């Protein structure tokens, strides 16, 4: 192996090591990891790519700029289609302008130009949708998501100020464990450890007023399992209490449409003799289902739990009274 190839391989090794150490490493630590003398590491400084740098303000630690272009991915045709479907959901369900999502799609579109020109064209269309100036522009949301992303990638706590009920502002230290889009509310949520109160909490990114990256590091607990945490959630709401069984009866005219989709991982469905469909599932916070249930109108009846049935009954009564009296006249 000639010296140029050896140096390129060594730089790639350094990049891989630094990617797995978000806090960075000193030259001595890198040298020990690579099994070379410290002076050898120093000779690579002039050849470092732009995304690897030495932080003079942090004990001269070598670090990776995680905002740079770091990923090189190859897709099969069917994998590309899966990405296209995912991005269409992203483009249609998140209404805020997002230049990062648009940039990612344009890079993917370029990569697929020869393999799948039709998919490539539609990826560019989705990208144009995502950074269209007519979309809701929320620079604070983008900033908050950027900082949370960096914090999650590097294992660093953030200090954030967020809007509580009644428009009060709360302040806390937050360690992001997971970031989850929420299609129902067209929003993004961060799940993590909040101090105070020293417990797991969820923050809606759109409600973050201000956010700062700190120098404090954290480790996601080994027993944290987001799949288990959200196992009974309808969307994003979870609870320490036992999930409640929700039983719904769908009228025959919508039974087939309901049965075509699996709405929850715990659901069980059975078609009744009259053609109606009985749907049941165990849900952490059934109140979170209300917008979905409302969407079926009179084609669905809540059978259990009793409190949810009563909630819908009262709501139906209020709607009846609203339309019976004519409501607000134009």
PDB file of C-alpha atoms in Angstrom:
ATOM      1  CA  UNK A   1       0.000   0.000   0.000  1.00  0.00           C
ATOM      2  CA  UNK A   2       1.523   3.374  -0.995  1.00  0.00           C
ATOM      3  CA  UNK A   3       1.735   6.288   1.425  1.00  0.00           C
ATOM      4  CA  UNK A   4      -1.191   8.212  -0.123  1.00  0.00           C
ATOM      5  CA  UNK A   5      -3.558   5.257   0.214  1.00  0.00           C
ATOM      6  CA  UNK A   6      -2.330   4.579   3.741  1.00  0.00           C
ATOM      7  CA  UNK A   7      -2.960   8.203   4.754  1.00  0.00           C
ATOM      8  CA  UNK A   8      -6.466   8.144   3.248  1.00  0.00           C
ATOM      9  CA  UNK A   9      -7.245   4.947   5.143  1.00  0.00           C
ATOM     10  CA  UNK A  10      -5.913   6.444   8.369  1.00  0.00           C
ATOM     11  CA  UNK A  11      -8.051   9.583   7.946  1.00  0.00           C
ATOM     12  CA  UNK A  12     -11.096   7.384   7.405  1.00  0.00           C
ATOM     13  CA  UNK A  13     -10.255   5.475  10.602  1.00  0.00           C
ATOM     14  CA  UNK A  14      -9.977   8.763  12.499  1.00  0.00           C
ATOM     15  CA  UNK A  15     -13.376   9.866  11.152  1.00  0.00           C
ATOM     16  CA  UNK A  16     -15.034   6.597  12.209  1.00  0.00           C
ATOM     17  CA  UNK A  17     -13.523   6.779  15.713  1.00  0.00           C
ATOM     18  CA  UNK A  18     -14.608  10.392  16.194  1.00  0.00           C
ATOM     19  CA  UNK A  19     -18.129   9.653  14.929  1.00  0.00           C
ATOM     20  CA  UNK A  20     -18.492   7.128  17.764  1.00  0.00           C
ATOM     21  CA  UNK A  21     -17.159   9.599  20.355  1.00  0.00           C
ATOM     22  CA  UNK A  22     -19.388  12.708  20.281  1.00  0.00           C
ATOM     23  CA  UNK A  23     -17.288  14.469  22.951  1.00  0.00           C
ATOM     24  CA  UNK A  24     -14.219  14.224  20.749  1.00  0.00           C
ATOM     25  CA  UNK A  25     -10.793  12.794  21.593  1.00  0.00           C
ATOM     26  CA  UNK A  26      -7.375  14.211  22.362  1.00  0.00           C
ATOM     27  CA  UNK A  27      -4.468  13.465  20.034  1.00  0.00           C
ATOM     28  CA  UNK A  28      -3.023  11.125  22.677  1.00  0.00           C
ATOM     29  CA  UNK A  29      -6.299   9.206  22.944  1.00  0.00           C
ATOM     30  CA  UNK A  30      -6.500   8.871  19.161  1.00  0.00           C
ATOM     31  CA  UNK A  31      -2.889   7.699  18.988  1.00  0.00           C
ATOM     32  CA  UNK A  32      -3.528   4.983  21.584  1.00  0.00           C
ATOM     33  CA  UNK A  33      -6.673   3.874  19.758  1.00  0.00           C
ATOM     34  CA  UNK A  34      -4.809   3.649  16.434  1.00  0.00           C
ATOM     35  CA  UNK A  35      -1.656   2.160  17.943  1.00  0.00           C
ATOM     36  CA  UNK A  36       0.648   4.917  16.710  1.00  0.00           C
ATOM     37  CA  UNK A  37       2.853   7.576  18.310  1.00  0.00           C
ATOM     38  CA  UNK A  38       1.252  10.908  19.220  1.00  0.00           C
ATOM     39  CA  UNK A  39       3.541  12.716  16.787  1.00  0.00           C
ATOM     40  CA  UNK A  40       2.158  10.554  13.955  1.00  0.00           C
ATOM     41  CA  UNK A  41      -1.336  11.858  14.659  1.00  0.00           C
ATOM     42  CA  UNK A  42      -0.061  15.421  14.467  1.00  0.00           C
ATOM     43  CA  UNK A  43       1.200  14.842  10.931  1.00  0.00           C
ATOM     44  CA  UNK A  44      -2.388  14.311   9.745  1.00  0.00           C
ATOM     45  CA  UNK A  45      -3.492  17.821  10.763  1.00  0.00           C
ATOM     46  CA  UNK A  46      -2.784  19.499   7.377  1.00  0.00           C
ATOM     47  CA  UNK A  47      -4.793  16.812   5.556  1.00  0.00           C
ATOM     48  CA  UNK A  48      -7.913  16.801   7.723  1.00  0.00           C
ATOM     49  CA  UNK A  49     -11.184  17.163   5.777  1.00  0.00           C
ATOM     50  CA  UNK A  50     -13.230  20.235   6.667  1.00  0.00           C
ATOM     51  CA  UNK A  51     -15.646  18.316   8.872  1.00  0.00           C
ATOM     52  CA  UNK A  52     -12.856  17.175  11.241  1.00  0.00           C
ATOM     53  CA  UNK A  53     -11.371  19.916  13.381  1.00  0.00           C
ATOM     54  CA  UNK A  54      -9.393  20.542  16.568  1.00  0.00           C
ATOM     55  CA  UNK A  55     -11.327  22.421  19.263  1.00  0.00           C
ATOM     56  CA  UNK A  56      -8.744  24.704  20.878  1.00  0.00           C
ATOM     57  CA  UNK A  57     -11.276  25.759  23.526  1.00  0.00           C
ATOM     58  CA  UNK A  58     -11.857  22.182  24.694  1.00  0.00           C
ATOM     59  CA  UNK A  59      -8.446  20.722  25.549  1.00  0.00           C
ATOM     60  CA  UNK A  60      -7.492  20.626  21.831  1.00  0.00           C
ATOM     61  CA  UNK A  61      -9.863  17.707  21.292  1.00  0.00           C
ATOM     62  CA  UNK A  62     -10.357  16.366  17.783  1.00  0.00           C
ATOM     63  CA  UNK A  63     -14.032  16.479  16.786  1.00  0.00           C
ATOM     64  CA  UNK A  64     -16.405  15.887  13.880  1.00  0.00           C
ATOM     65  CA  UNK A  65     -18.731  18.626  12.667  1.00  0.00           C
ATOM     66  CA  UNK A  66     -21.949  16.626  12.573  1.00  0.00           C
ATOM     67  CA  UNK A  67     -23.734  19.274  10.521  1.00  0.00           C
ATOM     68  CA  UNK A  68     -21.452  18.572   7.535  1.00  0.00           C
ATOM     69  CA  UNK A  69     -22.097  16.101   4.705  1.00  0.00           C
ATOM     70  CA  UNK A  70     -21.144  12.818   6.353  1.00  0.00           C
ATOM     71  CA  UNK A  71     -23.442  10.138   4.971  1.00  0.00           C
ATOM     72  CA  UNK A  72     -22.999   8.240   1.714  1.00  0.00           C
ATOM     73  CA  UNK A  73     -25.940   5.919   1.103  1.00  0.00           C
ATOM     74  CA  UNK A  74     -26.839   3.575  -1.763  1.00  0.00           C
ATOM     75  CA  UNK A  75     -30.427   2.441  -2.467  1.00  0.00           C
ATOM     76  CA  UNK A  76     -32.030  -0.344  -4.452  1.00  0.00           C
ATOM     77  CA  UNK A  77     -34.991   0.666  -6.622  1.00  0.00           C
ATOM     78  CA  UNK A  78     -37.532  -0.641  -4.098  1.00  0.00           C
ATOM     79  CA  UNK A  79     -35.716   1.060  -1.220  1.00  0.00           C
ATOM     80  CA  UNK A  80     -35.877   4.304  -3.204  1.00  0.00           C
ATOM     81  CA  UNK A  81     -39.648   3.847  -3.559  1.00  0.00           C
ATOM     82  CA  UNK A  82     -39.944   3.331   0.203  1.00  0.00           C
ATOM     83  CA  UNK A  83     -38.078   6.609   0.760  1.00  0.00           C
ATOM     84  CA  UNK A  84     -40.339   8.359  -1.780  1.00  0.00           C
ATOM     85  CA  UNK A  85     -43.466   7.211   0.099  1.00  0.00           C
ATOM     86  CA  UNK A  86     -41.999   8.326   3.418  1.00  0.00           C
ATOM     87  CA  UNK A  87     -41.096  11.749   2.047  1.00  0.00           C
ATOM     88  CA  UNK A  88     -44.569  12.241   0.594  1.00  0.00           C
ATOM     89  CA  UNK A  89     -45.978  11.682   4.074  1.00  0.00           C
ATOM     90  CA  UNK A  90     -43.465  14.170   5.432  1.00  0.00           C
ATOM     91  CA  UNK A  91     -44.338  16.745   2.777  1.00  0.00           C
ATOM     92  CA  UNK A  92     -48.081  16.437   3.287  1.00  0.00           C
ATOM     93  CA  UNK A  93     -48.289  16.053   7.085  1.00  0.00           C
ATOM     94  CA  UNK A  94     -45.773  18.627   8.356  1.00  0.00           C
ATOM     95  CA  UNK A  95     -46.914  22.051   7.269  1.00  0.00           C
ATOM     96  CA  UNK A  96     -43.869  24.078   8.356  1.00  0.00           C
ATOM     97  CA  UNK A  97     -41.204  25.077   5.871  1.00  0.00           C
ATOM     98  CA  UNK A  98     -38.176  22.802   6.342  1.00  0.00           C
ATOM     99  CA  UNK A  99     -35.057  23.570   4.262  1.00  0.00           C
ATOM    100  CA  UNK A 100     -33.118  20.629   5.747  1.00  0.00           C
ATOM    101  CA  UNK A 101     -35.731  18.118   4.600  1.00  0.00           C
ATOM    102  CA  UNK A 102     -35.801  19.792   1.188  1.00  0.00           C
ATOM    103  CA  UNK A 103     -32.007  19.642   0.921  1.00  0.00           C
ATOM    104  CA  UNK A 104     -31.957  15.942   1.801  1.00  0.00           C
ATOM    105  CA  UNK A 105     -34.555  15.162  -0.861  1.00  0.00           C
ATOM    106  CA  UNK A 106     -32.706  17.082  -3.571  1.00  0.00           C
ATOM    107  CA  UNK A 107     -29.509  15.142  -2.832  1.00  0.00           C
ATOM    108  CA  UNK A 108     -31.447  11.893  -3.002  1.00  0.00           C
ATOM    109  CA  UNK A 109     -33.133  12.996  -6.228  1.00  0.00           C
ATOM    110  CA  UNK A 110     -29.737  13.679  -7.817  1.00  0.00           C
ATOM    111  CA  UNK A 111     -28.464  10.262  -6.755  1.00  0.00           C
ATOM    112  CA  UNK A 112     -31.508   8.549  -8.314  1.00  0.00           C
ATOM    113  CA  UNK A 113     -31.569  10.551 -11.541  1.00  0.00           C
ATOM    114  CA  UNK A 114     -30.289   7.724 -13.758  1.00  0.00           C
ATOM    115  CA  UNK A 115     -31.661   4.752 -11.812  1.00  0.00           C
ATOM    116  CA  UNK A 116     -35.219   6.063 -11.495  1.00  0.00           C
ATOM    117  CA  UNK A 117     -35.859   9.385 -13.266  1.00  0.00           C
ATOM    118  CA  UNK A 118     -39.589   9.412 -12.430  1.00  0.00           C
ATOM    119  CA  UNK A 119     -38.953   8.905  -8.710  1.00  0.00           C
ATOM    120  CA  UNK A 120     -36.155  11.475  -8.871  1.00  0.00           C
ATOM    121  CA  UNK A 121     -38.505  14.062 -10.393  1.00  0.00           C
ATOM    122  CA  UNK A 122     -41.127  13.528  -7.693  1.00  0.00           C
ATOM    123  CA  UNK A 123     -38.519  13.757  -4.938  1.00  0.00           C
ATOM    124  CA  UNK A 124     -37.601  17.180  -6.312  1.00  0.00           C
ATOM    125  CA  UNK A 125     -41.288  18.074  -6.356  1.00  0.00           C
ATOM    126  CA  UNK A 126     -41.546  17.108  -2.667  1.00  0.00           C
ATOM    127  CA  UNK A 127     -38.432  19.166  -1.934  1.00  0.00           C
ATOM    128  CA  UNK A 128     -39.980  22.204  -3.617  1.00  0.00           C
ATOM    129  CA  UNK A 129     -43.087  21.729  -1.472  1.00  0.00           C
ATOM    130  CA  UNK A 130     -41.059  21.595   1.737  1.00  0.00           C
ATOM    131  CA  UNK A 131     -39.244  24.871   1.238  1.00  0.00           C
ATOM    132  CA  UNK A 132     -42.027  26.686  -0.617  1.00  0.00           C
ATOM    133  CA  UNK A 133     -42.209  30.262   0.672  1.00  0.00           C
ATOM    134  CA  UNK A 134     -46.004  29.951   0.916  1.00  0.00           C
ATOM    135  CA  UNK A 135     -45.626  27.390   3.675  1.00  0.00           C
ATOM    136  CA  UNK A 136     -45.804  28.431   7.310  1.00  0.00           C
ATOM    137  CA  UNK A 137     -42.369  29.861   8.114  1.00  0.00           C
ATOM    138  CA  UNK A 138     -41.216  29.278  11.669  1.00  0.00           C
ATOM    139  CA  UNK A 139     -37.463  29.975  12.051  1.00  0.00           C
ATOM    140  CA  UNK A 140     -37.666  29.299  15.794  1.00  0.00           C
ATOM    141  CA  UNK A 141     -38.995  25.775  15.123  1.00  0.00           C
ATOM    142  CA  UNK A 142     -36.131  25.058  12.707  1.00  0.00           C
ATOM    143  CA  UNK A 143     -33.599  26.426  15.203  1.00  0.00           C
ATOM    144  CA  UNK A 144     -35.069  24.332  18.038  1.00  0.00           C
ATOM    145  CA  UNK A 145     -35.048  21.186  15.907  1.00  0.00           C
ATOM    146  CA  UNK A 146     -31.443  21.839  14.834  1.00  0.00           C
ATOM    147  CA  UNK A 147     -30.237  22.202  18.418  1.00  0.00           C
ATOM    148  CA  UNK A 148     -32.195  19.149  19.574  1.00  0.00           C
ATOM    149  CA  UNK A 149     -30.748  17.139  16.696  1.00  0.00           C
ATOM    150  CA  UNK A 150     -27.191  18.127  17.619  1.00  0.00           C
ATOM    151  CA  UNK A 151     -27.840  17.438  21.297  1.00  0.00           C
ATOM    152  CA  UNK A 152     -29.301  14.002  20.532  1.00  0.00           C
ATOM    153  CA  UNK A 153     -26.409  13.109  18.212  1.00  0.00           C
ATOM    154  CA  UNK A 154     -23.710  14.253  20.654  1.00  0.00           C
ATOM    155  CA  UNK A 155     -25.392  13.215  23.911  1.00  0.00           C
ATOM    156  CA  UNK A 156     -25.494  16.778  25.287  1.00  0.00           C
ATOM    157  CA  UNK A 157     -28.162  18.331  27.479  1.00  0.00           C
ATOM    158  CA  UNK A 158     -30.025  21.430  26.379  1.00  0.00           C
ATOM    159  CA  UNK A 159     -31.527  24.221  28.406  1.00  0.00           C
ATOM    160  CA  UNK A 160     -34.899  25.119  27.052  1.00  0.00           C
ATOM    161  CA  UNK A 161     -37.687  27.578  27.724  1.00  0.00           C
ATOM    162  CA  UNK A 162     -41.120  26.334  26.743  1.00  0.00           C
ATOM    163  CA  UNK A 163     -44.733  27.502  26.716  1.00  0.00           C
ATOM    164  CA  UNK A 164     -46.916  25.828  29.320  1.00  0.00           C
ATOM    165  CA  UNK A 165     -50.696  25.922  29.622  1.00  0.00           C
ATOM    166  CA  UNK A 166     -51.893  29.501  30.059  1.00  0.00           C
ATOM    167  CA  UNK A 167     -48.893  30.793  28.070  1.00  0.00           C
ATOM    168  CA  UNK A 168     -46.593  30.645  31.084  1.00  0.00           C
ATOM    169  CA  UNK A 169     -42.924  30.020  30.313  1.00  0.00           C
ATOM    170  CA  UNK A 170     -41.127  27.109  31.988  1.00  0.00           C
ATOM    171  CA  UNK A 171     -37.374  26.489  32.059  1.00  0.00           C
ATOM    172  CA  UNK A 172     -35.516  23.205  32.427  1.00  0.00           C
ATOM    173  CA  UNK A 173     -32.530  21.064  31.500  1.00  0.00           C
ATOM    174  CA  UNK A 174     -33.524  18.442  28.958  1.00  0.00           C
ATOM    175  CA  UNK A 175     -31.756  15.300  27.716  1.00  0.00           C
ATOM    176  CA  UNK A 176     -33.353  14.201  24.419  1.00  0.00           C
ATOM    177  CA  UNK A 177     -33.793  10.418  24.149  1.00  0.00           C
ATOM    178  CA  UNK A 178     -35.971  10.334  21.041  1.00  0.00           C
ATOM    179  CA  UNK A 179     -37.566  12.661  18.472  1.00  0.00           C
ATOM    180  CA  UNK A 180     -40.933  11.642  17.027  1.00  0.00           C
ATOM    181  CA  UNK A 181     -43.171  13.235  14.346  1.00  0.00           C
ATOM    182  CA  UNK A 182     -46.861  13.360  15.187  1.00  0.00           C
ATOM    183  CA  UNK A 183     -49.087  13.212  12.117  1.00  0.00           C
ATOM    184  CA  UNK A 184     -52.354  13.998  13.914  1.00  0.00           C
ATOM    185  CA  UNK A 185     -51.184  17.371  15.166  1.00  0.00           C
ATOM    186  CA  UNK A 186     -48.715  17.960  12.309  1.00  0.00           C
ATOM    187  CA  UNK A 187     -46.034  18.430  14.952  1.00  0.00           C
ATOM    188  CA  UNK A 188     -42.728  17.065  16.246  1.00  0.00           C
ATOM    189  CA  UNK A 189     -42.155  15.873  19.810  1.00  0.00           C
ATOM    190  CA  UNK A 190     -38.972  15.220  21.779  1.00  0.00           C
ATOM    191  CA  UNK A 191     -39.045  12.580  24.512  1.00  0.00           C
ATOM    192  CA  UNK A 192     -36.378  12.773  27.181  1.00  0.00           C
ATOM    193  CA  UNK A 193     -35.323  13.367  30.763  1.00  0.00           C
ATOM    194  CA  UNK A 194     -36.329  16.742  32.204  1.00  0.00           C
ATOM    195  CA  UNK A 195     -34.757  18.466  35.208  1.00  0.00           C
ATOM    196  CA  UNK A 196     -36.842  19.442  37.126  1.00  0.00           C
ATOM    197  CA  UNK A 197     -38.750  17.246  37.934  1.00  0.00           C
ATOM    198  CA  UNK A 198     -36.123  14.574  37.264  1.00  0.00           C
ATOM    199  CA  UNK A 199     -38.406  12.374  35.170  1.00  0.00           C
ATOM    200  CA  UNK A 200     -39.230  11.386  31.606  1.00  0.00           C
ATOM    201  CA  UNK A 201     -41.254  14.033  29.769  1.00  0.00           C
ATOM    202  CA  UNK A 202     -42.339  14.919  26.230  1.00  0.00           C
ATOM    203  CA  UNK A 203     -41.882  18.375  24.700  1.00  0.00           C
ATOM    204  CA  UNK A 204     -43.663  19.603  21.606  1.00  0.00           C
ATOM    205  CA  UNK A 205     -40.912  21.272  19.573  1.00  0.00           C
ATOM    206  CA  UNK A 206     -43.301  23.963  18.307  1.00  0.00           C
ATOM    207  CA  UNK A 207     -43.794  25.161  21.912  1.00  0.00           C
ATOM    208  CA  UNK A 208     -40.092  25.719  22.595  1.00  0.00           C
ATOM    209  CA  UNK A 209     -39.499  29.458  22.852  1.00  0.00           C
ATOM    210  CA  UNK A 210     -35.734  29.321  23.288  1.00  0.00           C
ATOM    211  CA  UNK A 211     -33.102  26.585  23.434  1.00  0.00           C
ATOM    212  CA  UNK A 212     -29.371  26.462  24.234  1.00  0.00           C
ATOM    213  CA  UNK A 213     -26.879  23.640  23.904  1.00  0.00           C
ATOM    214  CA  UNK A 214     -24.966  23.021  27.150  1.00  0.00           C
ATOM    215  CA  UNK A 215     -21.600  21.427  27.890  1.00  0.00           C
ATOM    216  CA  UNK A 216     -23.212  18.773  30.101  1.00  0.00           C
ATOM    217  CA  UNK A 217     -23.335  15.273  28.666  1.00  0.00           C
ATOM    218  CA  UNK A 218     -25.830  12.494  29.268  1.00  0.00           C
ATOM    219  CA  UNK A 219     -26.283   8.841  28.386  1.00  0.00           C
ATOM    220  CA  UNK A 220     -29.574   7.331  27.297  1.00  0.00           C
ATOM    221  CA  UNK A 221     -30.392   4.588  29.859  1.00  0.00           C
ATOM    222  CA  UNK A 222     -29.838   1.072  28.568  1.00  0.00           C
ATOM    223  CA  UNK A 223     -33.408   0.143  29.508  1.00  0.00           C
ATOM    224  CA  UNK A 224     -35.002   2.993  27.550  1.00  0.00           C
ATOM    225  CA  UNK A 225     -37.128   1.406  24.822  1.00  0.00           C
ATOM    226  CA  UNK A 226     -39.222   3.878  22.840  1.00  0.00           C
ATOM    227  CA  UNK A 227     -41.157   1.046  21.207  1.00  0.00           C
ATOM    228  CA  UNK A 228     -42.242  -0.242  24.586  1.00  0.00           C
ATOM    229  CA  UNK A 229     -42.885   3.279  25.896  1.00  0.00           C
ATOM    230  CA  UNK A 230     -45.262   4.052  23.024  1.00  0.00           C
ATOM    231  CA  UNK A 231     -46.650   0.541  22.692  1.00  0.00           C
ATOM    232  CA  UNK A 232     -50.111   1.528  23.875  1.00  0.00           C
ATOM    233  CA  UNK A 233     -50.020   5.158  22.755  1.00  0.00           C
ATOM    234  CA  UNK A 234     -52.499   6.219  20.086  1.00  0.00           C
ATOM    235  CA  UNK A 235     -49.963   8.763  18.927  1.00  0.00           C
ATOM    236  CA  UNK A 236     -47.498  10.276  21.405  1.00  0.00           C
ATOM    237  CA  UNK A 237     -49.257  10.132  24.795  1.00  0.00           C
ATOM    238  CA  UNK A 238     -48.024   7.471  27.184  1.00  0.00           C
ATOM    239  CA  UNK A 239     -48.751   6.771  30.842  1.00  0.00           C
ATOM    240  CA  UNK A 240     -47.518   4.737  33.803  1.00  0.00           C
ATOM    241  CA  UNK A 241     -51.077   3.522  34.339  1.00  0.00           C
ATOM    242  CA  UNK A 242     -52.571   0.386  32.810  1.00  0.00           C
ATOM    243  CA  UNK A 243     -53.874   0.962  29.260  1.00  0.00           C
ATOM    244  CA  UNK A 244     -57.640   1.110  28.841  1.00  0.00           C
ATOM    245  CA  UNK A 245     -59.639  -1.071  26.495  1.00  0.00           C
ATOM    246  CA  UNK A 246     -61.439   0.933  23.831  1.00  0.00           C
ATOM    247  CA  UNK A 247     -64.284  -0.769  21.961  1.00  0.00           C
ATOM    248  CA  UNK A 248     -65.853   0.872  18.921  1.00  0.00           C
ATOM    249  CA  UNK A 249     -68.652  -0.260  16.627  1.00  0.00           C
ATOM    250  CA  UNK A 250     -68.415   0.884  12.999  1.00  0.00           C
ATOM    251  CA  UNK A 251     -71.489   0.898  10.766  1.00  0.00           C
ATOM    252  CA  UNK A 252     -71.573  -1.492   7.766  1.00  0.00           C
ATOM    253  CA  UNK A 253     -71.060   1.271   5.204  1.00  0.00           C
ATOM    254  CA  UNK A 254     -67.565   2.066   6.562  1.00  0.00           C
ATOM    255  CA  UNK A 255     -66.641  -1.365   7.954  1.00  0.00           C
ATOM    256  CA  UNK A 256     -64.560  -2.391   4.940  1.00  0.00           C
ATOM    257  CA  UNK A 257     -62.701   0.939   4.892  1.00  0.00           C
ATOM    258  CA  UNK A 258     -61.869   0.661   8.598  1.00  0.00           C
ATOM    259  CA  UNK A 259     -60.733  -2.938   8.188  1.00  0.00           C
ATOM    260  CA  UNK A 260     -58.356  -2.070   5.341  1.00  0.00           C
ATOM    261  CA  UNK A 261     -56.015  -0.262   7.734  1.00  0.00           C
ATOM    262  CA  UNK A 262     -54.324  -1.428  10.907  1.00  0.00           C
ATOM    263  CA  UNK A 263     -54.843   1.579  13.161  1.00  0.00           C
ATOM    264  CA  UNK A 264     -53.089   0.350  16.314  1.00  0.00           C
ATOM    265  CA  UNK A 265     -50.664  -2.437  17.136  1.00  0.00           C
ATOM    266  CA  UNK A 266     -53.009  -3.936  19.766  1.00  0.00           C
ATOM    267  CA  UNK A 267     -56.207  -3.766  17.735  1.00  0.00           C
ATOM    268  CA  UNK A 268     -58.557  -6.697  17.205  1.00  0.00           C
ATOM    269  CA  UNK A 269     -61.428  -6.546  14.722  1.00  0.00           C
ATOM    270  CA  UNK A 270     -64.400  -8.770  14.056  1.00  0.00           C
ATOM    271  CA  UNK A 271     -67.172  -8.432  11.479  1.00  0.00           C
ATOM    272  CA  UNK A 272     -70.669  -8.801  12.950  1.00  0.00           C
ATOM    273  CA  UNK A 273     -73.657 -10.559  11.376  1.00  0.00           C
ATOM    274  CA  UNK A 274     -75.228  -7.232  10.385  1.00  0.00           C
ATOM    275  CA  UNK A 275     -72.051  -6.213   8.523  1.00  0.00           C
ATOM    276  CA  UNK A 276     -70.852  -3.804  11.186  1.00  0.00           C
ATOM    277  CA  UNK A 277     -67.298  -4.043  12.517  1.00  0.00           C
ATOM    278  CA  UNK A 278     -66.337  -4.334  16.165  1.00  0.00           C
ATOM    279  CA  UNK A 279     -62.948  -2.730  16.825  1.00  0.00           C
ATOM    280  CA  UNK A 280     -61.079  -3.013  20.111  1.00  0.00           C
ATOM    281  CA  UNK A 281     -57.609  -2.017  21.317  1.00  0.00           C
ATOM    282  CA  UNK A 282     -55.730  -1.196  24.511  1.00  0.00           C
ATOM    283  CA  UNK A 283     -54.875   2.511  24.559  1.00  0.00           C
ATOM    284  CA  UNK A 284     -52.727   4.450  27.047  1.00  0.00           C
ATOM    285  CA  UNK A 285     -54.710   7.709  26.843  1.00  0.00           C
ATOM    286  CA  UNK A 286     -58.007   7.216  24.945  1.00  0.00           C
ATOM    287  CA  UNK A 287     -58.691  10.967  25.006  1.00  0.00           C
ATOM    288  CA  UNK A 288     -55.954  11.224  22.341  1.00  0.00           C
ATOM    289  CA  UNK A 289     -58.215   9.255  19.980  1.00  0.00           C
ATOM    290  CA  UNK A 290     -61.013  11.828  19.995  1.00  0.00           C
ATOM    291  CA  UNK A 291     -60.083  13.624  16.732  1.00  0.00           C
ATOM    292  CA  UNK A 292     -59.959  10.280  14.898  1.00  0.00           C
ATOM    293  CA  UNK A 293     -63.251   9.079  16.376  1.00  0.00           C
ATOM    294  CA  UNK A 294     -64.945  12.394  15.565  1.00  0.00           C
ATOM    295  CA  UNK A 295     -63.804  12.028  11.974  1.00  0.00           C
ATOM    296  CA  UNK A 296     -66.079   9.004  11.504  1.00  0.00           C
ATOM    297  CA  UNK A 297     -69.128  10.977  12.642  1.00  0.00           C
ATOM    298  CA  UNK A 298     -72.295   8.929  13.113  1.00  0.00           C
ATOM    299  CA  UNK A 299     -70.655   5.895  11.486  1.00  0.00           C
ATOM    300  CA  UNK A 300     -68.961   4.940  14.753  1.00  0.00           C
ATOM    301  CA  UNK A 301     -70.323   4.286  18.240  1.00  0.00           C
ATOM    302  CA  UNK A 302     -68.111   4.219  21.338  1.00  0.00           C
ATOM    303  CA  UNK A 303     -69.050   1.189  23.466  1.00  0.00           C
ATOM    304  CA  UNK A 304     -66.173   1.327  25.979  1.00  0.00           C
ATOM    305  CA  UNK A 305     -64.886   2.904  28.135  1.00  0.00           C
ATOM    306  CA  UNK A 306     -68.022   4.430  29.600  1.00  0.00           C
ATOM    307  CA  UNK A 307     -66.417   7.816  30.269  1.00  0.00           C
ATOM    308  CA  UNK A 308     -65.325   8.147  26.625  1.00  0.00           C
ATOM    309  CA  UNK A 309     -68.826   7.217  25.439  1.00  0.00           C
ATOM    310  CA  UNK A 310     -70.254   9.894  27.730  1.00  0.00           C
ATOM    311  CA  UNK A 311     -67.741  12.454  26.448  1.00  0.00           C
ATOM    312  CA  UNK A 312     -68.857  11.821  22.848  1.00  0.00           C
ATOM    313  CA  UNK A 313     -72.527  11.876  23.880  1.00  0.00           C
ATOM    314  CA  UNK A 314     -72.133  15.312  25.477  1.00  0.00           C
ATOM    315  CA  UNK A 315     -70.217  16.567  22.466  1.00  0.00           C
ATOM    316  CA  UNK A 316     -72.923  15.307  20.113  1.00  0.00           C
ATOM    317  CA  UNK A 317     -75.502  17.090  22.253  1.00  0.00           C
ATOM    318  CA  UNK A 318     -73.576  20.352  22.059  1.00  0.00           C
ATOM    319  CA  UNK A 319     -73.320  20.010  18.281  1.00  0.00           C
ATOM    320  CA  UNK A 320     -77.031  19.329  18.005  1.00  0.00           C
ATOM    321  CA  UNK A 321     -77.836  22.411  20.066  1.00  0.00           C
ATOM    322  CA  UNK A 322     -75.431  24.496  17.996  1.00  0.00           C
ATOM    323  CA  UNK A 323     -77.058  23.554  14.684  1.00  0.00           C
ATOM    324  CA  UNK A 324     -80.589  23.443  16.098  1.00  0.00           C
ATOM    325  CA  UNK A 325     -80.342  27.098  17.124  1.00  0.00           C
ATOM    326  CA  UNK A 326     -78.609  28.082  13.931  1.00  0.00           C
ATOM    327  CA  UNK A 327     -75.289  28.986  15.581  1.00  0.00           C
ATOM    328  CA  UNK A 328     -73.537  32.094  14.371  1.00  0.00           C
ATOM    329  CA  UNK A 329     -75.315  33.624  11.383  1.00  0.00           C
ATOM    330  CA  UNK A 330     -73.332  34.971   8.471  1.00  0.00           C
TER     331      UNK A 330
END
